[in-house]
Amino acid sequence: MNKEWWKESVVYQVYPRSFNDSNGDGIGDIKGITERLDYLKELGIDVIWLSPVYKSPNDDNGYDISDYEDIMDDFGTMEDMDELLRESNKKGIKILMDLVVNHTSDEHKWFIEAKKSQDNPYRDYYIWRDPVNGEEPNDLRSTFSGSAWQYDEGSDQYYLHLFSKKQPDLNWENEEVRNKVYDMMNFWIDKGIGGFRMDVIELIGKIPDEKIKENGPKLHDYIKEMNKKTFGNKNLLTVGEAWCSNPEIARQYSNPDGSELSMIFQFEHILLDQQPGKEKWDLKPLELLDLKKALSRWQVELEGTGWNSLFWNNHDVPRIVSRWGNDKEYRVESAKMLATLLHGMKGTPYIYQGEELGMTNIRFENLNDYKDIETLNMYNERIEQGYKHEDIMQSIYTKGRDNARTPIQWDDSENAGFTTGEPWIKVNPNYKEINAKSQLNDENSIFNYYKKLIKIRKLNPIIVYGEYKLILEENKEIFAYTRTLENEKILVICNFTESETKFILDEQIEFKYREFLISNYDLDVNEPIDNIVLRPYEARIHKFVLN
Ligand code: NOJ
């Protein structure tokens, strides 16, 4: 058992644009985050993952960076950032910076130079190719629709952009690029940050000519080099975003020998409502057995050999209570059930802002209310391809990234207390009912349930280090598992349906004594544990001290 602080921690993701606006311009900012540190301390989290706050023209909400060592005007100044670091560190909260180095903005000085001519010293910082038969070098597609190649008239070449055309891909083959990135990372490490979340890190080893995007042959060499030249001996948390991974690759990334990263952030359980081989917008119904399989595979296959992140939400995926839960009559119960399932597993839990309040998806009738480049590009492309408006809107309601990007609902005042101005994206109208203020003082709130889950983690090493085992594998309504550490065992039981469901334990647990750690319903502590009727979305964690 390799003990590490980042295994015992809980991370909270802040998407600054939508978190808290301190100056009334309608856009969340860094001072706004500092103002809310007490709230995060109250929740009990250890680390903030800060989505990008660097200088950026905001084509992709900050994931297009024009200066890595400066702060976006909308968000404040470097002094504000230093203050946030100081104040959070005082409270024992570390800050994880978002490292976006697969690409820069086209307004980064490197790209402005590179574009000037084929022999500019910065040209090779990016990936340029000659036209083939007067067209794109190949049919690589951008994640944000259309070709991944953009023609540059001035030099009669195409450059690669796996995201928007304002996000040109850096050329990681170029040693100078790599060293510049490492210098920048050290700049931030010297400021006292807690680590990095690495944006689409799996893409940096790409070979565009062979149409290899993820997991290119040099990927792990680059990560090892980065590790040695930056965070390697600094005891930081490093987490790599990886959409196309498997446990074998994850064991490389998160090798316990510390040669690469602390953990990965993979999406197998998030992709379950997508038709195989199609795009994320091509929906298929969710099946509990698929979820069990996906989550359990990673639990079992990384046991003792790697480390995973546990998450339901981030700024790219829809709200979990609207997905696997019921965001209407059982919103509170199902949000708590989903939290129980995840926080009982092995890995480092991530809470995405608003998840701790049970915030829900958004449904804008008017396309103009959507702000996300991915959504808008997809809409235009599909309209051109002849899809029906209603079908596209259905995909957006289910999967669009703006579902997760509406402002945090702080209270029931105008604009949910997020801003005194006009919010950059509309607030979810359900803020009168769902908001932080009403939950802080309600001991049965979702907020206080998350707080309790975090506390349980701190008090029970078995939650961090216990070995996972799925039980009732074929049950289509209940997701249940055990964790075992030395002479302790916990049993996590979650009803994924809105009906009563019988739970029958299929193995005997011999124990000296037991306790209930948590449940989203009132429990009779003397009730037997092996044959019970679970209420709608009921969840519970039992702990046993074994014979
Ligand atoms: C992944 C980020 O999470 C997403 O928001 C962004 O659009 C892409 N990477 C490109 O940086």
Coordinates of C-alpha atoms and ligand atoms in Angstrom, one line a residue:
M1 CA 0.0 0.0 0.0
N2 CA 1.7 3.1 -1.3
K3 CA 0.4 6.0 0.8
E4 CA 0.2 9.4 -1.0
W5 CA -1.4 12.7 0.0
W6 CA -3.1 13.0 -3.4
K7 CA -4.8 9.6 -2.9
E8 CA -6.3 10.8 0.3
S9 CA -7.5 14.1 -1.1
V10 CA -10.7 15.3 -2.7
V11 CA -10.4 17.7 -5.6
Y12 CA -13.0 20.4 -6.5
Q13 CA -13.0 21.8 -10.0
V14 CA -13.6 25.5 -10.5
Y15 CA -14.6 26.7 -13.9
P16 CA -13.8 30.4 -13.2
R17 CA -16.1 31.9 -15.8
S18 CA -19.1 30.5 -14.1
F19 CA -18.1 30.4 -10.5
N20 CA -18.4 33.8 -8.8
D21 CA -18.2 37.3 -10.3
S22 CA -16.7 39.9 -7.9
N23 CA -16.9 43.0 -10.1
G24 CA -20.3 42.9 -11.7
D25 CA -19.1 42.4 -15.3
G26 CA -21.1 39.1 -15.6
I27 CA -18.0 36.9 -15.8
G28 CA -16.7 34.9 -12.9
D29 CA -13.1 35.9 -11.8
I30 CA -10.2 35.1 -9.6
K31 CA -11.2 37.4 -6.8
G32 CA -14.6 35.8 -6.9
I33 CA -12.9 32.4 -6.2
T34 CA -10.9 33.9 -3.3
E35 CA -14.2 35.2 -1.8
R36 CA -15.6 31.7 -1.8
L37 CA -12.7 29.9 -0.2
D38 CA -14.6 29.6 3.1
Y39 CA -17.4 27.8 1.3
L40 CA -14.9 25.3 -0.1
K41 CA -13.2 24.9 3.2
E42 CA -16.6 24.2 4.8
L43 CA -17.2 21.5 2.2
G44 CA -13.9 20.0 3.2
I45 CA -12.0 19.7 -0.1
D46 CA -8.2 19.6 -0.3
V47 CA -7.4 20.7 -3.8
I48 CA -8.9 23.1 -6.4
W49 CA -8.5 22.2 -10.0
L50 CA -8.6 25.6 -11.7
S51 CA -9.7 25.6 -15.3
P52 CA -7.5 27.9 -17.3
V53 CA -7.1 31.5 -16.1
Y54 CA -4.3 32.5 -18.5
K55 CA -4.4 35.2 -21.1
S56 CA -6.7 34.1 -23.8
P57 CA -8.9 35.5 -26.6
N58 CA -11.6 32.9 -25.3
D59 CA -12.4 31.1 -28.5
D60 CA -12.7 28.0 -26.3
N61 CA -13.2 29.6 -22.9
G62 CA -9.6 29.8 -22.0
Y63 CA -8.4 26.5 -23.4
D64 CA -6.8 28.7 -26.1
I65 CA -3.9 30.4 -24.4
S66 CA -2.1 33.4 -25.7
D67 CA 0.2 33.9 -22.7
Y68 CA 0.9 31.1 -20.2
E69 CA 2.5 33.5 -17.7
D70 CA -0.2 36.1 -17.6
I71 CA -3.9 36.2 -16.6
M72 CA -7.0 36.7 -18.7
D73 CA -8.3 40.2 -18.5
D74 CA -11.8 39.0 -17.7
F75 CA -10.5 37.1 -14.7
G76 CA -8.2 39.7 -13.1
T77 CA -4.5 40.1 -12.7
M78 CA -1.4 38.1 -11.6
E79 CA -1.7 39.9 -8.2
D80 CA -5.2 38.4 -7.9
M81 CA -3.8 35.0 -8.7
D82 CA -1.0 35.3 -6.2
E83 CA -3.6 36.3 -3.6
L84 CA -5.7 33.3 -4.4
L85 CA -2.6 31.0 -4.0
R86 CA -1.7 32.7 -0.7
E87 CA -5.2 32.6 0.7
S88 CA -5.9 29.0 -0.4
N89 CA -2.6 27.7 0.9
K90 CA -3.3 29.4 4.3
K91 CA -6.5 27.3 4.4
G92 CA -4.6 24.1 3.5
I93 CA -6.1 24.1 0.0
K94 CA -3.8 23.4 -2.9
I95 CA -4.3 24.8 -6.4
L96 CA -4.0 22.6 -9.5
M97 CA -3.3 24.6 -12.6
D98 CA -4.7 23.5 -16.0
L99 CA -1.9 22.8 -18.3
V100 CA -3.0 23.2 -21.9
V101 CA 0.0 22.4 -24.0
N102 CA -1.3 20.3 -26.8
H103 CA -2.0 23.6 -28.5
T104 CA -1.9 27.4 -27.9
S105 CA -4.1 30.2 -29.1
D106 CA -3.4 31.5 -32.6
E107 CA -2.8 34.8 -30.8
H108 CA 0.1 33.4 -28.8
K109 CA 3.3 35.2 -29.8
W110 CA 4.9 31.9 -31.0
F111 CA 2.1 31.4 -33.5
I112 CA 2.0 35.0 -34.6
E113 CA 5.7 34.6 -35.4
A114 CA 5.4 31.2 -36.9
K115 CA 2.7 32.4 -39.3
K116 CA 5.0 35.1 -40.7
S117 CA 6.9 32.9 -43.1
Q118 CA 8.2 29.4 -43.7
D119 CA 11.6 30.2 -42.4
N120 CA 10.6 32.0 -39.3
P121 CA 12.5 30.6 -36.2
Y122 CA 9.1 29.8 -34.6
R123 CA 7.7 28.1 -37.7
D124 CA 8.5 24.6 -36.4
Y125 CA 6.8 25.2 -33.1
Y126 CA 3.6 24.2 -34.9
I127 CA 2.7 21.5 -37.4
W128 CA 2.6 22.7 -41.0
R129 CA 2.1 20.7 -44.2
D130 CA 2.0 21.4 -47.9
P131 CA -1.4 21.0 -49.6
V132 CA -2.0 17.7 -51.3
N133 CA -3.6 18.1 -54.7
G134 CA -4.5 21.6 -53.7
E135 CA -6.4 20.4 -50.7
E136 CA -6.0 19.4 -47.0
P137 CA -3.0 17.1 -46.3
N138 CA -5.4 14.4 -45.1
D139 CA -8.9 13.9 -43.7
L140 CA -8.1 14.3 -40.0
R141 CA -11.1 15.9 -38.3
S142 CA -11.2 18.6 -35.6
T143 CA -13.0 17.7 -32.4
F144 CA -15.0 20.9 -33.0
S145 CA -16.3 19.8 -36.4
G146 CA -14.7 20.1 -39.9
S147 CA -11.2 19.5 -41.0
A148 CA -8.3 19.6 -38.5
W149 CA -6.2 21.5 -41.1
Q150 CA -6.5 25.2 -41.7
Y151 CA -5.1 26.8 -44.9
D152 CA -2.7 29.8 -44.4
E153 CA -2.7 31.8 -47.6
G154 CA 0.4 33.8 -46.7
S155 CA 2.7 30.7 -46.8
D156 CA 0.6 28.4 -48.9
Q157 CA 0.6 25.7 -46.2
Y158 CA -1.9 24.1 -43.8
Y159 CA -1.4 24.1 -40.0
L160 CA -2.9 21.4 -37.7
H161 CA -5.6 22.2 -35.1
L162 CA -7.2 19.2 -33.5
F163 CA -9.6 21.7 -31.8
S164 CA -10.7 25.1 -33.2
K165 CA -8.7 26.8 -35.9
K166 CA -7.8 29.3 -33.2
Q167 CA -6.1 26.5 -31.3
P168 CA -3.1 25.5 -33.4
D169 CA -1.3 22.3 -32.2
L170 CA 2.2 22.6 -30.9
N171 CA 4.9 20.4 -32.4
W172 CA 6.1 18.3 -29.5
E173 CA 8.8 16.8 -31.7
N174 CA 10.6 20.1 -31.4
E175 CA 12.9 20.1 -28.3
E176 CA 12.8 23.8 -28.0
V177 CA 9.0 23.7 -27.7
R178 CA 9.2 21.1 -25.0
N179 CA 11.8 23.1 -23.0
K180 CA 9.7 26.3 -23.2
V181 CA 6.8 24.4 -21.8
Y182 CA 8.9 23.0 -19.0
D183 CA 10.2 26.5 -18.1
M184 CA 6.6 27.7 -18.0
M185 CA 5.6 24.8 -15.7
N186 CA 8.5 25.6 -13.4
F187 CA 7.4 29.3 -13.3
W188 CA 4.1 28.0 -11.8
I189 CA 5.7 25.4 -9.6
D190 CA 7.8 28.2 -8.1
K191 CA 4.7 30.1 -7.3
G192 CA 3.6 27.3 -4.9
I193 CA 0.9 25.5 -6.9
G194 CA -0.2 22.0 -5.9
G195 CA 0.2 20.4 -9.3
F196 CA -1.2 20.2 -12.8
R197 CA -4.3 18.9 -14.6
M198 CA -3.0 18.1 -18.1
D199 CA -5.4 18.9 -20.9
V200 CA -5.7 16.2 -23.6
I201 CA -2.2 15.1 -22.7
E202 CA -2.7 11.9 -24.7
L203 CA -2.5 14.0 -27.9
I204 CA 1.0 15.4 -27.6
G205 CA 2.7 12.3 -29.2
K206 CA 0.5 12.5 -32.3
I207 CA 1.7 11.6 -35.8
P208 CA -0.6 13.6 -38.0
D209 CA 0.7 12.1 -41.3
E210 CA -0.3 8.6 -40.1
K211 CA -3.5 10.0 -38.6
I212 CA -2.4 8.9 -35.1
K213 CA -3.9 11.3 -32.6
E214 CA -4.0 9.7 -29.2
N215 CA -1.3 7.5 -27.6
G216 CA 1.4 8.2 -30.2
P217 CA 4.7 6.3 -29.8
K218 CA 6.6 9.1 -28.0
L219 CA 3.8 10.1 -25.6
H220 CA 5.3 8.4 -22.5
D221 CA 8.9 9.5 -23.3
Y222 CA 7.6 13.1 -23.4
I223 CA 5.8 12.7 -20.1
K224 CA 8.8 11.1 -18.5
E225 CA 11.0 13.9 -19.7
M226 CA 8.5 16.5 -18.4
N227 CA 8.4 14.7 -15.1
K228 CA 12.2 14.9 -14.7
K229 CA 12.5 18.5 -15.8
T230 CA 9.6 19.9 -13.7
F231 CA 7.5 18.3 -11.0
G232 CA 9.3 15.0 -10.6
N233 CA 10.6 15.3 -7.1
K234 CA 8.2 18.0 -5.8
N235 CA 5.5 15.7 -4.5
L236 CA 2.7 17.4 -6.6
L237 CA -0.6 16.1 -7.9
T238 CA -0.5 15.5 -11.6
V239 CA -3.5 14.2 -13.5
G240 CA -3.6 13.5 -17.2
E241 CA -6.8 13.9 -19.2
A242 CA -7.1 10.8 -21.4
W243 CA -10.3 10.0 -23.5
C244 CA -8.8 7.1 -25.3
S245 CA -7.1 5.1 -22.7
N246 CA -7.3 1.6 -21.2
P247 CA -6.0 0.2 -18.0
E248 CA -2.8 -0.9 -19.5
I249 CA -1.9 2.6 -20.8
A250 CA -3.1 4.0 -17.5
R251 CA -0.6 1.8 -15.6
Q252 CA 2.1 3.5 -17.6
Y253 CA 0.8 7.0 -16.9
S254 CA 0.3 6.4 -13.2
N255 CA 3.1 4.0 -12.6
P256 CA 3.6 3.9 -8.8
D257 CA 7.4 4.4 -9.4
G258 CA 6.5 8.0 -9.9
S259 CA 8.2 8.3 -13.3
E260 CA 5.1 9.8 -15.0
L261 CA 1.9 11.2 -13.4
S262 CA 0.0 10.7 -10.2
M263 CA -3.2 9.6 -11.9
I264 CA -5.3 9.7 -15.1
F265 CA -8.7 11.1 -15.8
Q266 CA -10.4 8.7 -18.2
F267 CA -13.9 8.7 -19.6
E268 CA -15.0 5.1 -20.2
H269 CA -18.0 5.5 -17.9
I270 CA -18.9 8.8 -19.5
L271 CA -19.1 7.5 -23.0
L272 CA -21.9 5.0 -22.4
D273 CA -24.7 6.9 -24.0
Q274 CA -22.9 7.2 -27.3
Q275 CA -23.5 4.9 -30.2
P276 CA -20.2 3.0 -30.9
G277 CA -18.1 4.5 -33.6
K278 CA -20.3 7.6 -33.8
E279 CA -20.0 11.0 -32.3
K280 CA -20.9 12.0 -28.8
W281 CA -24.2 13.6 -30.1
D282 CA -25.4 10.2 -31.4
L283 CA -27.2 9.0 -28.4
K284 CA -28.1 5.6 -27.0
P285 CA -29.9 4.7 -23.8
L286 CA -27.9 4.2 -20.7
E287 CA -27.7 0.7 -19.2
L288 CA -26.7 0.1 -15.6
L289 CA -24.8 -3.1 -16.5
D290 CA -22.5 -1.1 -18.8
L291 CA -21.8 1.3 -16.0
K292 CA -20.9 -1.5 -13.6
K293 CA -18.6 -3.1 -16.2
A294 CA -16.9 0.2 -17.1
L295 CA -16.3 1.4 -13.5
S296 CA -15.4 -2.1 -12.2
R297 CA -12.9 -2.8 -14.9
W298 CA -10.8 0.2 -13.9
Q299 CA -11.1 -0.6 -10.2
V300 CA -9.9 -4.1 -10.6
E301 CA -7.2 -3.6 -13.3
L302 CA -5.5 -0.7 -11.6
E303 CA -5.4 -2.4 -8.1
G304 CA -1.9 -1.9 -6.7
T305 CA -0.5 -0.9 -10.1
G306 CA -1.9 2.5 -11.0
W307 CA -4.3 5.3 -9.8
N308 CA -7.5 6.7 -11.2
S309 CA -9.6 9.8 -10.8
L310 CA -13.3 9.3 -9.7
F311 CA -15.6 11.8 -11.3
W312 CA -19.1 12.2 -12.7
N313 CA -18.9 15.7 -14.0
N314 CA -16.6 18.3 -15.4
H315 CA -17.0 21.4 -17.6
D316 CA -17.2 19.1 -20.7
V317 CA -19.9 16.7 -19.7
P318 CA -23.6 17.1 -18.7
R319 CA -24.8 17.2 -15.1
I320 CA -24.8 13.7 -13.5
V321 CA -28.2 14.1 -11.8
S322 CA -29.8 14.8 -15.1
R323 CA -28.1 11.8 -16.6
W324 CA -28.0 8.8 -14.3
G325 CA -30.3 10.3 -11.7
N326 CA -33.7 11.9 -11.7
D327 CA -33.5 15.7 -11.7
K328 CA -37.1 16.1 -10.8
E329 CA -39.0 14.3 -8.0
Y330 CA -35.9 12.4 -6.8
R331 CA -33.2 15.0 -7.4
V332 CA -32.0 15.0 -3.9
E333 CA -32.1 11.3 -3.3
S334 CA -30.5 10.4 -6.7
A335 CA -27.8 13.1 -6.4
K336 CA -26.8 11.7 -3.0
M337 CA -26.9 8.1 -4.3
L338 CA -24.6 8.9 -7.2
A339 CA -22.2 10.7 -4.8
T340 CA -22.2 7.6 -2.6
L341 CA -21.4 5.2 -5.4
L342 CA -18.5 7.3 -6.6
H343 CA -16.9 8.4 -3.3
G344 CA -17.0 4.8 -2.0
M345 CA -14.7 3.6 -4.8
K346 CA -11.0 3.6 -5.1
G347 CA -9.3 6.6 -6.6
T348 CA -9.2 10.4 -6.0
P349 CA -12.7 11.9 -6.1
Y350 CA -13.3 15.1 -8.1
I351 CA -16.3 17.3 -7.5
Y352 CA -17.3 19.7 -10.3
Q353 CA -18.7 23.0 -9.1
G354 CA -22.4 22.8 -8.4
E355 CA -22.4 19.0 -8.3
E356 CA -22.4 19.4 -4.5
L357 CA -25.7 21.3 -4.8
G358 CA -27.3 18.8 -7.2
M359 CA -27.3 21.4 -10.1
T360 CA -29.1 20.1 -13.2
N361 CA -28.7 20.4 -17.0
I362 CA -30.0 23.4 -18.8
R363 CA -32.5 23.6 -21.7
F364 CA -32.3 26.8 -23.7
E365 CA -35.0 27.1 -26.3
N366 CA -33.1 29.6 -28.3
L367 CA -29.8 28.5 -29.8
N368 CA -28.3 31.9 -29.3
D369 CA -28.3 31.3 -25.6
Y370 CA -25.7 28.6 -26.1
K371 CA -22.1 29.8 -26.0
D372 CA -20.0 26.7 -26.5
I373 CA -18.0 26.6 -29.7
E374 CA -18.3 22.8 -29.8
T375 CA -22.1 23.0 -29.6
L376 CA -22.5 25.8 -32.1
N377 CA -20.1 24.3 -34.7
M378 CA -21.8 20.9 -34.4
Y379 CA -25.2 22.6 -34.9
N380 CA -24.2 24.4 -38.1
E381 CA -22.5 21.3 -39.5
R382 CA -25.5 19.0 -38.8
I383 CA -28.0 21.5 -40.2
E384 CA -25.9 21.6 -43.4
Q385 CA -25.9 17.8 -43.4
G386 CA -29.7 17.8 -43.3
Y387 CA -30.3 16.8 -39.6
K388 CA -33.6 18.1 -38.1
H389 CA -33.4 21.1 -35.8
E390 CA -35.3 19.1 -33.1
D391 CA -33.0 16.2 -33.2
I392 CA -29.9 18.4 -32.9
M393 CA -31.4 20.2 -30.0
Q394 CA -32.2 16.9 -28.3
S395 CA -28.5 16.0 -28.5
I396 CA -27.5 19.4 -27.1
Y397 CA -29.9 19.1 -24.2
T398 CA -28.5 15.7 -23.4
K399 CA -24.8 16.2 -24.1
G400 CA -23.9 19.9 -24.7
R401 CA -21.1 21.3 -22.6
D402 CA -23.1 24.3 -21.6
N403 CA -25.1 22.0 -19.4
A404 CA -22.2 22.2 -16.9
R405 CA -21.3 25.8 -17.5
T406 CA -24.3 27.8 -16.3
P407 CA -23.4 30.0 -13.3
I408 CA -23.2 28.6 -9.8
Q409 CA -26.4 29.1 -7.9
W410 CA -25.3 30.8 -4.7
D411 CA -28.7 32.1 -3.5
D412 CA -32.2 32.9 -4.6
S413 CA -31.5 36.6 -5.4
E414 CA -31.4 37.8 -9.0
N415 CA -28.9 35.9 -11.2
A416 CA -28.6 33.4 -8.3
G417 CA -26.1 35.7 -6.6
F418 CA -23.5 34.9 -9.2
T419 CA -23.2 38.4 -10.5
T420 CA -24.8 41.9 -10.1
G421 CA -24.4 42.3 -13.9
E422 CA -25.6 40.5 -16.9
P423 CA -24.3 36.9 -16.7
W424 CA -22.2 35.8 -19.8
I425 CA -24.5 32.7 -20.0
K426 CA -28.0 32.5 -18.6
V427 CA -28.5 31.2 -15.1
N428 CA -30.6 28.0 -14.8
P429 CA -34.1 29.2 -13.8
N430 CA -34.3 26.6 -11.0
Y431 CA -31.9 28.7 -8.8
K432 CA -34.7 29.7 -6.5
E433 CA -35.1 26.1 -5.4
I434 CA -31.5 24.9 -5.9
N435 CA -28.9 27.1 -4.4
A436 CA -26.0 27.0 -1.9
K437 CA -27.5 29.4 0.7
S438 CA -30.5 27.2 1.3
Q439 CA -28.4 24.0 1.5
L440 CA -25.6 25.2 3.9
N441 CA -27.9 25.2 6.9
D442 CA -30.0 22.2 5.9
E443 CA -28.5 19.1 7.4
N444 CA -30.2 16.9 4.9
S445 CA -29.0 18.9 1.9
I446 CA -26.9 17.5 -0.9
F447 CA -24.1 19.9 0.1
N448 CA -24.0 18.5 3.6
Y449 CA -24.1 14.9 2.3
Y450 CA -21.0 15.6 0.2
K451 CA -19.4 17.2 3.2
K452 CA -20.1 14.0 5.2
L453 CA -18.7 11.8 2.4
I454 CA -15.5 13.7 2.5
K455 CA -15.3 13.4 6.3
I456 CA -15.9 9.7 6.1
R457 CA -12.9 9.4 3.6
K458 CA -10.7 11.3 6.1
L459 CA -11.6 9.0 9.0
N460 CA -11.6 5.7 7.2
P461 CA -8.4 4.6 5.3
I462 CA -10.4 1.7 3.9
I463 CA -12.2 4.2 1.6
V464 CA -8.8 5.3 0.2
Y465 CA -6.9 2.0 0.2
G466 CA -9.4 -0.9 0.4
E467 CA -9.6 -3.4 -2.4
Y468 CA -12.7 -3.3 -4.6
K469 CA -15.0 -6.1 -5.5
L470 CA -18.2 -5.9 -7.4
I471 CA -21.1 -8.0 -6.1
L472 CA -24.5 -8.8 -7.6
E473 CA -22.9 -8.4 -11.0
E474 CA -26.0 -9.1 -13.1
N475 CA -28.5 -7.1 -11.1
K476 CA -29.9 -4.4 -13.4
E477 CA -31.2 -2.2 -10.7
I478 CA -28.7 -2.2 -7.9
F479 CA -25.0 -1.3 -8.1
A480 CA -23.3 -2.8 -5.0
Y481 CA -19.7 -3.5 -4.1
T482 CA -17.4 -4.2 -1.2
R483 CA -14.0 -2.7 -0.3
T484 CA -11.6 -4.7 2.0
L485 CA -8.6 -3.6 4.0
E486 CA -7.0 -5.8 6.6
N487 CA -9.8 -6.7 9.1
E488 CA -12.3 -4.2 7.8
K489 CA -14.9 -4.3 5.0
I490 CA -17.3 -1.8 3.7
L491 CA -20.4 -2.6 1.7
V492 CA -21.8 0.1 -0.7
I493 CA -25.3 -0.4 -1.9
C494 CA -27.0 1.9 -4.5
N495 CA -30.5 1.6 -6.0
F496 CA -30.4 3.2 -9.4
T497 CA -34.2 3.1 -9.9
E498 CA -37.1 5.1 -8.7
S499 CA -38.9 2.0 -7.4
E500 CA -38.5 -0.1 -4.4
T501 CA -36.0 -2.9 -5.0
K502 CA -35.1 -6.0 -3.0
F503 CA -31.4 -6.3 -2.1
I504 CA -30.3 -9.8 -1.2
L505 CA -26.6 -10.2 -0.3
D506 CA -25.1 -13.1 -2.2
E507 CA -22.2 -13.7 0.2
Q508 CA -21.9 -14.1 4.0
I509 CA -20.0 -11.4 5.9
E510 CA -18.8 -12.7 9.3
F511 CA -18.2 -9.7 11.5
K512 CA -17.5 -8.7 15.1
Y513 CA -19.5 -5.5 14.8
R514 CA -20.8 -3.1 12.2
E515 CA -21.8 0.5 11.7
F516 CA -23.6 2.6 9.2
L517 CA -21.3 5.2 7.7
I518 CA -23.9 7.1 5.6
S519 CA -27.2 6.8 3.9
N520 CA -29.5 9.1 2.0
Y521 CA -32.5 7.8 4.0
D522 CA -33.1 7.3 7.7
L523 CA -32.0 3.8 8.6
D524 CA -32.9 1.5 11.4
V525 CA -29.5 0.5 12.7
N526 CA -30.7 -2.9 13.8
E527 CA -32.0 -3.8 10.5
P528 CA -30.4 -7.0 8.9
I529 CA -28.1 -6.1 6.1
D530 CA -28.5 -9.2 3.8
N531 CA -32.2 -8.9 2.9
I532 CA -33.7 -5.5 2.6
V533 CA -36.0 -3.4 0.5
L534 CA -34.2 -0.4 -0.9
R535 CA -36.3 2.8 -1.4
P536 CA -36.1 4.9 -4.6
Y537 CA -32.4 5.8 -5.3
E538 CA -31.5 4.6 -1.8
A539 CA -27.8 4.4 -1.1
R540 CA -25.9 3.2 2.0
I541 CA -22.5 2.4 3.2
H542 CA -22.1 -0.2 5.9
K543 CA -18.8 -0.8 7.6
F544 CA -17.8 -4.1 9.3
V545 CA -15.0 -5.0 11.6
L546 CA -14.4 -8.6 10.6
N547 CA -13.9 -11.7 12.9
Ligands
NOJ1 C1 -10.3 19.4 -23.1 C2 -10.9 20.5 -22.2 O1 -11.4 19.9 -21.1 C3 -11.9 21.1 -23.1 O2 -12.8 22.0 -22.5 C4 -11.2 21.8 -24.3 O3 -12.1 22.3 -25.2 C5 -10.3 20.8 -25.0 N1 -9.5 20.0 -24.1 C6 -9.3 21.6 -25.8 O4 -8.3 22.2 -25.0

